[in-house]
Tab-separated table of C-alpha atoms in Angstrom:
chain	number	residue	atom	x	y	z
L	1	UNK	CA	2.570	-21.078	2.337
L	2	UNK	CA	4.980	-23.509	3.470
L	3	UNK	CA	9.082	-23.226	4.225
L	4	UNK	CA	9.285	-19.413	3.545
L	5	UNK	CA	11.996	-17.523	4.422
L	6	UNK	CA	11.737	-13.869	3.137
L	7	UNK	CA	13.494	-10.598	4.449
L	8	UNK	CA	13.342	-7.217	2.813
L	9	UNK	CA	16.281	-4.479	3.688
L	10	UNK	CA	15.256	-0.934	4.022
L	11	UNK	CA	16.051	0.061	0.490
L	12	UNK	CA	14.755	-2.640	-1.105
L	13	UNK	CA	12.294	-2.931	-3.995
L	14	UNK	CA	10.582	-6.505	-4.225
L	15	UNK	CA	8.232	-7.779	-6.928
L	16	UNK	CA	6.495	-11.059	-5.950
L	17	UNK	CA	5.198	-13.153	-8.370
L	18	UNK	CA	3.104	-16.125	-8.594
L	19	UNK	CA	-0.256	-18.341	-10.025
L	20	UNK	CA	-3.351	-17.726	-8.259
L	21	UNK	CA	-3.094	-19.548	-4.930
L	22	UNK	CA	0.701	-19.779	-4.923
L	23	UNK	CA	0.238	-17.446	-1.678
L	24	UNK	CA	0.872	-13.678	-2.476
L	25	UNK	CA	-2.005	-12.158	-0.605
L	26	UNK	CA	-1.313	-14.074	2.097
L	27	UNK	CA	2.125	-13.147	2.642
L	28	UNK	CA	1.622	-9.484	1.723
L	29	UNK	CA	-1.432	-9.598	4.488
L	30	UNK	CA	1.253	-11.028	7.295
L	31	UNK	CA	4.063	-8.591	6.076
L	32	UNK	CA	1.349	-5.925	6.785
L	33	UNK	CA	0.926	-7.836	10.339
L	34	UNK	CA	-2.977	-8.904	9.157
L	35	UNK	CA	-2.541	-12.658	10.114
L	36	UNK	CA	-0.503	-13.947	12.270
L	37	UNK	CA	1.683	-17.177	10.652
L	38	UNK	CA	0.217	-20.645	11.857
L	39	UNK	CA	3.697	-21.740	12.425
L	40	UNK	CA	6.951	-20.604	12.503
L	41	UNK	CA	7.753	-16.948	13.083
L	42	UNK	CA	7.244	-13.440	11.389
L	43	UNK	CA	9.578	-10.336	12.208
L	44	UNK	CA	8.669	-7.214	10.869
L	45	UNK	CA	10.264	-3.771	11.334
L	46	UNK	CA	12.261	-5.354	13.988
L	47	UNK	CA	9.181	-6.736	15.855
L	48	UNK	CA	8.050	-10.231	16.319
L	49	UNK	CA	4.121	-11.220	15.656
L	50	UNK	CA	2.617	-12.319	18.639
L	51	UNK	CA	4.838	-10.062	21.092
L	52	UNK	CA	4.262	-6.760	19.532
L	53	UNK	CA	1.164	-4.424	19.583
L	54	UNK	CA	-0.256	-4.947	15.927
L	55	UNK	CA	-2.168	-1.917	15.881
L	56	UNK	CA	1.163	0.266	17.127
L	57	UNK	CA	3.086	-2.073	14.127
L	58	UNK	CA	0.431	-1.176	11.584
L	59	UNK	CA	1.105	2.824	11.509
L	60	UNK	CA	4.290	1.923	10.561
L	61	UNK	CA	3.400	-0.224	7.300
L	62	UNK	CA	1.948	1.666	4.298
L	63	UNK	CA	-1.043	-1.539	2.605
L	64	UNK	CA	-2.856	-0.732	-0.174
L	65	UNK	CA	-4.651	-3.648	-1.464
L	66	UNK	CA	-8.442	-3.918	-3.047
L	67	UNK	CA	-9.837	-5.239	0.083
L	68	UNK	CA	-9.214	-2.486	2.082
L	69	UNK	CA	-10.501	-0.225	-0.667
L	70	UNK	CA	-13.366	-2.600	0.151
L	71	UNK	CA	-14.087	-0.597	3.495
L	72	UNK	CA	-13.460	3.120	2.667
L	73	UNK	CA	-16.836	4.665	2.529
L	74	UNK	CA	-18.098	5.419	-0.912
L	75	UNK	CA	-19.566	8.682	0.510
L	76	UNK	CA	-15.858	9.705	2.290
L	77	UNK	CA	-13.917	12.549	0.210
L	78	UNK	CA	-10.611	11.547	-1.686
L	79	UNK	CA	-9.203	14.056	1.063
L	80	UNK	CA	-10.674	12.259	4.538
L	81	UNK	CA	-9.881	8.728	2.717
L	82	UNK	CA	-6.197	9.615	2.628
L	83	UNK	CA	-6.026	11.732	6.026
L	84	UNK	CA	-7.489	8.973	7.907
L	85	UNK	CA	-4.848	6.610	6.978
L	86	UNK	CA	-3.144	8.922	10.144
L	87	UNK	CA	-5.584	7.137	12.577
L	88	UNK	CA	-5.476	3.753	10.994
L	89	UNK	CA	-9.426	3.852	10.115
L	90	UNK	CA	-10.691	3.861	6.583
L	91	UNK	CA	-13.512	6.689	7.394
L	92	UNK	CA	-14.103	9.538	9.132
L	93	UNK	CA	-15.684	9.484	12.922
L	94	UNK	CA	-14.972	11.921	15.571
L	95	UNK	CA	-11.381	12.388	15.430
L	96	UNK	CA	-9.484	15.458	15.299
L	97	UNK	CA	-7.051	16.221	12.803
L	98	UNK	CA	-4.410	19.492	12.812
L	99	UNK	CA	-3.554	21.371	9.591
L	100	UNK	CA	-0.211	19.741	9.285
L	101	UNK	CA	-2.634	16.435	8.786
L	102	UNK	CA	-3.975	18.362	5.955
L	103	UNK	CA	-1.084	19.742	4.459
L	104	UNK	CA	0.299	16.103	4.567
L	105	UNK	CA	-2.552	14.536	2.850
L	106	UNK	CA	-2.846	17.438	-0.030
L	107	UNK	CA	1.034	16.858	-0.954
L	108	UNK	CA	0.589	13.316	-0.961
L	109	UNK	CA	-1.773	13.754	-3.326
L	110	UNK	CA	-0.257	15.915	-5.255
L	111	UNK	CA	2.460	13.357	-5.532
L	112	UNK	CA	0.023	10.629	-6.930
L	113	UNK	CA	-1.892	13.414	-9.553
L	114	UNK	CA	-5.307	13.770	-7.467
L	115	UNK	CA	-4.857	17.067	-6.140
L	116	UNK	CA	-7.906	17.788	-8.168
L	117	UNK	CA	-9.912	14.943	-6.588
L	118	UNK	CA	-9.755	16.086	-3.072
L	119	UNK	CA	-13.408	16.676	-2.441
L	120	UNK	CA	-14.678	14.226	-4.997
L	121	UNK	CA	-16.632	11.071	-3.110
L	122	UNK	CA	-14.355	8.152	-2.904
L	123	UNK	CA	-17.403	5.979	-4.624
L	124	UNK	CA	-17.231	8.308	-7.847
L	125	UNK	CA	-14.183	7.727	-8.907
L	126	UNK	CA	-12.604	5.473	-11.886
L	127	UNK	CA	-10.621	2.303	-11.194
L	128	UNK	CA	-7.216	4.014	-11.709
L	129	UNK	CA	-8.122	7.099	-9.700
L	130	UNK	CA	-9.074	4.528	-6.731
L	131	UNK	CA	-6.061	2.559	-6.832
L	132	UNK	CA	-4.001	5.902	-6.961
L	133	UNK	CA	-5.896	6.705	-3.582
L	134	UNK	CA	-5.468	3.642	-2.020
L	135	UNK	CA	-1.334	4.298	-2.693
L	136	UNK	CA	-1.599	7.602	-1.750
L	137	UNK	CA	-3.323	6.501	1.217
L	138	UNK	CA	-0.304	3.885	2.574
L	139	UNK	CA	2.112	6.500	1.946
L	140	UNK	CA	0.385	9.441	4.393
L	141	UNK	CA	1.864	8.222	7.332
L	142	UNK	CA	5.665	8.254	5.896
L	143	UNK	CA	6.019	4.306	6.242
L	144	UNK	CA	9.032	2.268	6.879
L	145	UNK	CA	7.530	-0.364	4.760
L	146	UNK	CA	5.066	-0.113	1.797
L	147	UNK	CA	2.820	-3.011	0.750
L	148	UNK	CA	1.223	-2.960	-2.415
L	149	UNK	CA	-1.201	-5.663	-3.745
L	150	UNK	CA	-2.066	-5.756	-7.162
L	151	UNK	CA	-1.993	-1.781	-7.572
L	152	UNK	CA	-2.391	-1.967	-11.709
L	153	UNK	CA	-4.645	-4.797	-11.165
L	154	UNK	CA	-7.754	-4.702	-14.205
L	155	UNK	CA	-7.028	-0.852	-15.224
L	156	UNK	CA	-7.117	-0.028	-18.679
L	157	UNK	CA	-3.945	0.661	-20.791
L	158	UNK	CA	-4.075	4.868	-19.933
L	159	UNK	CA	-4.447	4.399	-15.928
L	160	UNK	CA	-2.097	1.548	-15.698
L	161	UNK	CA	1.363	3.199	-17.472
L	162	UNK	CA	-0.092	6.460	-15.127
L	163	UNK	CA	0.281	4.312	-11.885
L	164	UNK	CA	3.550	2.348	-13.288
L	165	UNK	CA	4.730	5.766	-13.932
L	166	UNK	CA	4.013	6.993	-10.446
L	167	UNK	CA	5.419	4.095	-8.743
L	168	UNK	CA	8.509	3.479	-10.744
L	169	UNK	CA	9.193	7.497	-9.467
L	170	UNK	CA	8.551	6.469	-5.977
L	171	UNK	CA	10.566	3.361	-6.162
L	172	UNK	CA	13.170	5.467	-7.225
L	173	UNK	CA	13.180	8.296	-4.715
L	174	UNK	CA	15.686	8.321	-1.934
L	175	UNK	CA	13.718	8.410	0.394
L	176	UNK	CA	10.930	6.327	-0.364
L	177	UNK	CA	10.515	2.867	1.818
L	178	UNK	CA	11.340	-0.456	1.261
L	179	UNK	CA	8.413	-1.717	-0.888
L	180	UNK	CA	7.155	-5.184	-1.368
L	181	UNK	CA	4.612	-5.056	-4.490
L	182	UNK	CA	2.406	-8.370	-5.727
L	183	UNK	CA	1.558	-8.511	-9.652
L	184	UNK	CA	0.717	-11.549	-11.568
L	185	UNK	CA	2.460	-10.010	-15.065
L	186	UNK	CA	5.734	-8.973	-15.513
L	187	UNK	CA	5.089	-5.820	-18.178
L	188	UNK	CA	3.525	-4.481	-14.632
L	189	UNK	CA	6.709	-4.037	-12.792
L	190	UNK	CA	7.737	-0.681	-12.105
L	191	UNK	CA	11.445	0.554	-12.984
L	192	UNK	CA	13.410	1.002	-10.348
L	193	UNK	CA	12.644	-2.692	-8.449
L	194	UNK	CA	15.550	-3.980	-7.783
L	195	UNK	CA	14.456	-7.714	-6.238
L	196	UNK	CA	12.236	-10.780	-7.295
L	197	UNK	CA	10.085	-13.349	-5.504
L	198	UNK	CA	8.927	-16.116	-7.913
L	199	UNK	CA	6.237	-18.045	-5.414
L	200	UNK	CA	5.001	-21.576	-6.928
């Protein structure tokens, strides 16, 4: 990417667009403070890369993109997957969590139609229910901004107008957070987006 200047207000929805290579990953992976820019400066949520603790910045950025899917166990329950969004880890170890972690993760699933998938191994679900996760997932911690790379990305026709559906609700709530979502098509953006990024 080269001479980008990009800001998103807090009750924003952006769709970015673009070819392959034009650059969409890469700025979705800095807005969710990933990569630091080579040059020039990124502020997010108020915070400047490079003087800010990116881990501390990170709980407060929903991501749900197919690499991190990448690193959630296949073995870890839809449940755990979403829960330990709270710790910033893609798997379960030795933390604790309360029940108010629990109650959080079972409504935000509830919200995304997988309460029924709760104890189901994260490796035995279908495309759509995974990508549904992974949303669910950057949601649990109540961000200030959500990322969302490619989330209708190679589903069939069924799963993809159930996750439009979902999102363009979300997008579309009150009190949902700015949102910043990367498609290559435009039949995949959501009602209820209300800005445009056309990257070349």
């Amino acid at each position: 990417m080269d001479s980008l200047t990009f800001s998103v207000g807090p009750t924003e929805r952006w769709v970015v667009l673009g070819a392959n290579g034009a650059g969409k990953t890469t700025l979705l992976k800095l807005a969710a403070a990933q990569i630091q820019p080579s040059s020039g400066s990124a502020t997010l949520l108020g915070q400047r890369l490079g003087e800010v603790n990116v881990f501390e910045l990170r709980t407060r950025i929903g991501f749900a993109s197919s690499a991190l899917a990448a690193q959630i166990p296949n073995s870890e329950t839809v449940l755990n997957a979403v829960m330990t969004a709270s710790y910033g880890i893609t798997g379960r170890w030795n933390e604790e969590y309360d029940s108010i972690d629990e109650r959080r993760a079972r409504r935000v699933l509830g919200e995304w139609e997988l309460s029924n998938f709760e104890d189901r191994a994260f490796g035995t679900l279908s495309d759509g229910e995974r990508k549904r996760v992974q949303i669910a997932r950057s949601v649990m911690t109540d961000p200030e901004l959500l990322l969302l790379d490619e989330p209708v990305a190679s589903l069939d026709l069924a799963a993809r107008e159930l996750t439009l559906q979902l999102l363009s609700g979300y997008a579309q709530a009150t009190e949902a957070p700015a949102m910043v979502m990367v498609t290559h098509h435009l039949e995949e953006i959501p009602p209820g987006f209300t800005h445009a990024l056309l990257m070349q």
